[in-house]
């Protein structure tokens, strides 16, 4: 009887050891302790909480990756806009010493730059316009392709045509007014209306931790509208683009 009992106990121990080895092998191959939370015993609740926390953090990482992509694209556009502004400033200084030929060359370069700036302000990333505020589907500069001959450039050209040695300040004021007038503004209705009162786009990086980002074409970081960076750049280029050789003597 004792021999049978011993053999039976050994067989039971071997079966239990085989099950244990099989279980360990499955854990090594799958990285999981079991197929259900029941195998975790008292650790089941912690595992469930951890799974939710991991999923939430993965969502934050995906959002951060998407935002970083948009930020990088935005920075690239802003860098190019800065280059354009610097190049035109250099040409404007050079035109002062080159006479009527220099003025004509400056005007041509400014019109080309005006076209490029308008196109850059309509840059998209992930099918979202970077400088449009919350209205991500509406193009910020509606007539970018024809901006050099559009309402803003036409009105500014008419103002510049009246330039004399005595009214430079008045002409500049008139071009500034054209840049914000509803009939000649370069931006869409959202950028000139609702966008001015909305908060900057924000990204939640963690629980209770949000980071604001985004650049509005019709408003600068200090809340300026009339002198917003993109508006002023477009106005300045349109003004230089309207110059003629006769303007040099004005």
CSV table of C-alpha atoms in Angstrom, one decimal:
chain,number,residue,atom,x,y,z
A,1,UNK,CA,0.0,0.0,0.0
A,2,UNK,CA,2.8,2.3,0.8
A,3,UNK,CA,4.5,1.6,-2.5
A,4,UNK,CA,1.3,2.4,-4.4
A,5,UNK,CA,0.9,5.6,-2.4
A,6,UNK,CA,4.5,6.6,-3.1
A,7,UNK,CA,4.2,6.0,-6.8
A,8,UNK,CA,0.9,7.9,-6.9
A,9,UNK,CA,2.4,10.8,-5.0
A,10,UNK,CA,5.4,10.9,-7.4
A,11,UNK,CA,3.0,10.9,-10.4
A,12,UNK,CA,1.0,13.7,-8.9
A,13,UNK,CA,4.2,15.7,-8.2
A,14,UNK,CA,5.4,15.1,-11.8
A,15,UNK,CA,2.1,16.2,-13.3
A,16,UNK,CA,2.1,19.3,-11.1
A,17,UNK,CA,5.7,20.1,-12.1
A,18,UNK,CA,4.8,19.6,-15.8
A,19,UNK,CA,1.9,22.0,-15.4
A,20,UNK,CA,4.1,24.5,-13.7
A,21,UNK,CA,6.8,24.2,-16.4
A,22,UNK,CA,4.1,24.7,-19.1
A,23,UNK,CA,2.8,27.7,-17.3
A,24,UNK,CA,6.3,29.3,-17.0
A,25,UNK,CA,7.0,28.5,-20.7
A,26,UNK,CA,3.8,30.3,-21.7
A,27,UNK,CA,4.7,33.3,-19.5
A,28,UNK,CA,8.1,33.5,-21.2
A,29,UNK,CA,6.7,33.3,-24.7
A,30,UNK,CA,3.7,35.7,-24.2
A,31,UNK,CA,5.0,38.0,-21.5
A,32,UNK,CA,1.8,37.4,-19.5
A,33,UNK,CA,1.2,35.5,-16.3
A,34,UNK,CA,-2.1,34.2,-17.6
A,35,UNK,CA,-5.0,34.7,-19.9
A,36,UNK,CA,-7.4,36.1,-17.2
A,37,UNK,CA,-7.0,38.5,-14.3
A,38,UNK,CA,-7.9,35.7,-11.9
A,39,UNK,CA,-4.4,34.2,-12.1
A,40,UNK,CA,-3.0,37.3,-10.6
A,41,UNK,CA,-4.8,36.9,-7.3
A,42,UNK,CA,-4.6,40.0,-5.1
A,43,UNK,CA,-2.5,41.8,-7.8
A,44,UNK,CA,-5.4,41.7,-10.3
A,45,UNK,CA,-6.7,45.2,-9.2
A,46,UNK,CA,-3.3,46.8,-9.6
A,47,UNK,CA,-2.9,45.2,-13.0
A,48,UNK,CA,-6.3,46.6,-14.2
A,49,UNK,CA,-5.4,50.0,-12.9
A,50,UNK,CA,-2.0,49.9,-14.5
A,51,UNK,CA,-3.5,48.9,-17.8
A,52,UNK,CA,-5.7,51.9,-17.8
A,53,UNK,CA,-2.8,54.2,-16.8
A,54,UNK,CA,-0.6,52.8,-19.6
A,55,UNK,CA,-3.4,53.3,-22.2
A,56,UNK,CA,-3.9,56.9,-21.0
A,57,UNK,CA,-0.1,57.7,-21.2
A,58,UNK,CA,0.1,56.1,-24.6
A,59,UNK,CA,-2.7,58.5,-25.7
A,60,UNK,CA,-0.7,61.4,-24.3
A,61,UNK,CA,2.4,60.3,-26.2
A,62,UNK,CA,0.4,60.0,-29.5
A,63,UNK,CA,-1.0,63.5,-29.0
A,64,UNK,CA,2.4,64.9,-28.2
A,65,UNK,CA,3.9,63.3,-31.3
A,66,UNK,CA,1.2,64.8,-33.5
A,67,UNK,CA,1.7,68.2,-31.9
A,68,UNK,CA,5.4,68.1,-32.2
A,69,UNK,CA,5.0,67.4,-35.9
A,70,UNK,CA,2.8,70.5,-36.3
A,71,UNK,CA,5.2,72.6,-34.2
A,72,UNK,CA,8.1,71.5,-36.3
A,73,UNK,CA,6.3,72.4,-39.5
A,74,UNK,CA,5.2,75.7,-38.0
A,75,UNK,CA,8.8,76.5,-37.1
A,76,UNK,CA,10.0,75.7,-40.6
A,77,UNK,CA,7.5,78.1,-42.1
A,78,UNK,CA,8.3,80.9,-39.6
A,79,UNK,CA,12.0,80.5,-40.4
A,80,UNK,CA,11.3,80.8,-44.1
A,81,UNK,CA,9.2,83.9,-43.5
A,82,UNK,CA,12.0,85.5,-41.5
A,83,UNK,CA,14.4,84.8,-44.4
A,84,UNK,CA,12.0,86.5,-46.8
A,85,UNK,CA,11.7,89.5,-44.6
A,86,UNK,CA,15.5,89.8,-44.2
A,87,UNK,CA,16.1,89.4,-47.9
A,88,UNK,CA,13.7,92.1,-48.8
A,89,UNK,CA,15.1,94.4,-46.2
A,90,UNK,CA,18.6,94.0,-47.7
A,91,UNK,CA,17.2,94.7,-51.2
A,92,UNK,CA,15.4,97.8,-49.9
A,93,UNK,CA,18.7,99.2,-48.5
A,94,UNK,CA,20.4,98.4,-51.8
A,95,UNK,CA,17.7,100.1,-53.8
A,96,UNK,CA,18.4,103.4,-52.1
A,97,UNK,CA,21.7,103.6,-53.9
A,98,UNK,CA,20.8,102.0,-57.2
A,99,UNK,CA,18.4,104.6,-58.5
A,100,UNK,CA,15.2,103.8,-60.5
A,101,UNK,CA,16.6,100.4,-61.6
A,102,UNK,CA,17.0,99.4,-58.0
A,103,UNK,CA,13.5,100.5,-57.1
A,104,UNK,CA,12.0,98.5,-60.0
A,105,UNK,CA,14.0,95.4,-59.0
A,106,UNK,CA,12.9,95.8,-55.4
A,107,UNK,CA,9.2,96.1,-56.4
A,108,UNK,CA,9.5,92.9,-58.5
A,109,UNK,CA,11.1,91.0,-55.7
A,110,UNK,CA,8.5,92.2,-53.2
A,111,UNK,CA,5.6,91.0,-55.4
A,112,UNK,CA,7.2,87.6,-55.7
A,113,UNK,CA,7.8,87.5,-52.0
A,114,UNK,CA,4.2,88.6,-51.3
A,115,UNK,CA,3.0,85.6,-53.3
A,116,UNK,CA,5.3,83.2,-51.4
A,117,UNK,CA,4.4,84.5,-48.0
A,118,UNK,CA,0.6,84.1,-48.7
A,119,UNK,CA,1.2,80.6,-49.8
A,120,UNK,CA,3.3,79.8,-46.7
A,121,UNK,CA,0.6,81.1,-44.5
A,122,UNK,CA,-1.7,78.5,-46.0
A,123,UNK,CA,0.7,75.7,-45.1
A,124,UNK,CA,-1.1,72.5,-44.0
A,125,UNK,CA,0.2,69.7,-41.8
A,126,UNK,CA,-1.9,66.6,-41.4
A,127,UNK,CA,-4.6,68.3,-43.4
A,128,UNK,CA,-4.8,71.1,-40.8
A,129,UNK,CA,-3.9,74.7,-41.6
A,130,UNK,CA,-1.2,75.7,-39.2
A,131,UNK,CA,-2.1,79.4,-38.9
A,132,UNK,CA,-5.9,79.2,-39.0
A,133,UNK,CA,-6.7,79.0,-35.3
A,134,UNK,CA,-9.4,76.5,-34.4
A,135,UNK,CA,-10.9,76.6,-37.9
A,136,UNK,CA,-8.5,74.0,-39.3
A,137,UNK,CA,-10.3,73.3,-42.5
A,138,UNK,CA,-10.7,76.9,-43.8
A,139,UNK,CA,-7.7,78.4,-45.8
A,140,UNK,CA,-6.3,81.4,-43.8
A,141,UNK,CA,-5.5,83.5,-46.9
A,142,UNK,CA,-8.4,82.9,-49.3
A,143,UNK,CA,-6.9,84.5,-52.5
A,144,UNK,CA,-3.3,83.6,-51.9
A,145,UNK,CA,-2.7,82.6,-55.5
A,146,UNK,CA,-3.7,86.1,-56.8
A,147,UNK,CA,-2.8,88.2,-53.8
A,148,UNK,CA,-0.4,90.3,-55.8
A,149,UNK,CA,-3.4,91.6,-57.8
A,150,UNK,CA,-6.1,91.1,-55.2
A,151,UNK,CA,-8.1,93.7,-53.2
A,152,UNK,CA,-5.3,94.4,-50.6
A,153,UNK,CA,-2.5,94.9,-53.1
A,154,UNK,CA,-4.8,96.9,-55.4
A,155,UNK,CA,-5.8,99.3,-52.6
A,156,UNK,CA,-2.3,99.6,-51.3
A,157,UNK,CA,-1.1,100.4,-54.9
A,158,UNK,CA,-3.7,103.1,-55.1
A,159,UNK,CA,-2.5,104.6,-51.8
A,160,UNK,CA,1.2,104.4,-52.8
A,161,UNK,CA,0.4,106.1,-56.1
A,162,UNK,CA,-0.5,109.3,-54.1
A,163,UNK,CA,2.9,109.3,-52.4
A,164,UNK,CA,4.7,112.7,-52.2
A,165,UNK,CA,7.6,114.0,-50.1
A,166,UNK,CA,5.0,115.5,-47.8
A,167,UNK,CA,2.5,112.7,-47.2
A,168,UNK,CA,4.5,109.6,-46.5
A,169,UNK,CA,3.0,109.1,-43.0
A,170,UNK,CA,-0.5,109.5,-44.4
A,171,UNK,CA,0.2,106.9,-47.1
A,172,UNK,CA,1.5,104.4,-44.6
A,173,UNK,CA,-1.5,105.0,-42.4
A,174,UNK,CA,-3.7,104.3,-45.4
A,175,UNK,CA,-2.0,101.1,-46.2
A,176,UNK,CA,-2.4,100.0,-42.5
A,177,UNK,CA,-6.1,100.7,-42.7
A,178,UNK,CA,-6.4,98.7,-45.9
A,179,UNK,CA,-4.8,95.7,-44.2
A,180,UNK,CA,-7.6,95.5,-41.6
A,181,UNK,CA,-10.6,96.8,-43.6
A,182,UNK,CA,-13.2,94.0,-44.2
A,183,UNK,CA,-13.2,94.5,-47.9
A,184,UNK,CA,-9.4,94.3,-48.3
A,185,UNK,CA,-8.1,92.2,-45.4
A,186,UNK,CA,-6.0,89.3,-46.6
A,187,UNK,CA,-7.4,86.8,-44.0
A,188,UNK,CA,-10.6,84.8,-43.9
A,189,UNK,CA,-13.6,85.8,-41.7
A,190,UNK,CA,-12.8,83.4,-38.9
A,191,UNK,CA,-9.3,84.8,-38.5
A,192,UNK,CA,-10.7,88.4,-38.4
A,193,UNK,CA,-13.6,87.4,-36.1
A,194,UNK,CA,-14.0,84.4,-33.8
A,195,UNK,CA,-10.3,83.5,-33.8
A,196,UNK,CA,-9.4,86.7,-32.1
A,197,UNK,CA,-11.3,85.8,-29.0
A,198,UNK,CA,-10.4,82.1,-28.8
A,199,UNK,CA,-7.6,80.7,-26.6
A,200,UNK,CA,-4.5,79.3,-28.2
A,201,UNK,CA,-4.5,75.6,-29.1
A,202,UNK,CA,-3.3,73.5,-26.2
A,203,UNK,CA,-1.9,70.0,-25.7
A,204,UNK,CA,-2.4,67.9,-22.6
A,205,UNK,CA,0.8,66.2,-21.9
A,206,UNK,CA,-0.2,64.6,-18.6
A,207,UNK,CA,-3.1,64.7,-16.1
A,208,UNK,CA,-3.6,68.3,-15.2
A,209,UNK,CA,-0.7,69.5,-17.4
A,210,UNK,CA,-1.5,71.4,-20.6
A,211,UNK,CA,0.9,73.3,-22.9
A,212,UNK,CA,-0.4,76.1,-25.1
A,213,UNK,CA,0.9,76.3,-28.7
A,214,UNK,CA,-0.1,77.5,-32.1
A,215,UNK,CA,0.4,80.7,-34.0
A,216,UNK,CA,-2.5,82.9,-35.3
A,217,UNK,CA,-1.9,84.8,-38.6
A,218,UNK,CA,-4.1,87.7,-37.7
A,219,UNK,CA,-2.9,88.2,-34.1
A,220,UNK,CA,0.5,88.2,-32.4
A,221,UNK,CA,1.4,86.8,-29.0
A,222,UNK,CA,0.6,90.1,-27.3
A,223,UNK,CA,-2.9,90.3,-28.7
A,224,UNK,CA,-2.1,92.9,-31.4
A,225,UNK,CA,-4.5,92.7,-34.3
A,226,UNK,CA,-3.8,95.8,-36.5
A,227,UNK,CA,-0.1,95.2,-36.2
A,228,UNK,CA,-0.1,91.4,-36.2
A,229,UNK,CA,3.1,89.9,-37.6
A,230,UNK,CA,1.6,88.2,-40.7
A,231,UNK,CA,-0.6,91.2,-41.5
A,232,UNK,CA,2.4,93.6,-41.3
A,233,UNK,CA,4.5,91.4,-43.4
A,234,UNK,CA,1.9,91.2,-46.2
A,235,UNK,CA,1.2,94.9,-46.0
A,236,UNK,CA,4.9,95.8,-46.2
A,237,UNK,CA,5.5,93.5,-49.2
A,238,UNK,CA,2.5,94.9,-51.0
A,239,UNK,CA,3.6,98.4,-50.3
A,240,UNK,CA,7.1,97.8,-51.6
A,241,UNK,CA,5.6,95.9,-54.6
A,242,UNK,CA,3.6,99.0,-55.5
A,243,UNK,CA,6.7,101.2,-55.8
A,244,UNK,CA,7.7,102.6,-59.2
A,245,UNK,CA,10.8,104.4,-60.4
A,246,UNK,CA,8.8,107.6,-59.9
A,247,UNK,CA,8.3,106.8,-56.3
A,248,UNK,CA,12.0,107.3,-55.7
A,249,UNK,CA,11.7,111.0,-56.0
A,250,UNK,CA,8.6,111.2,-53.8
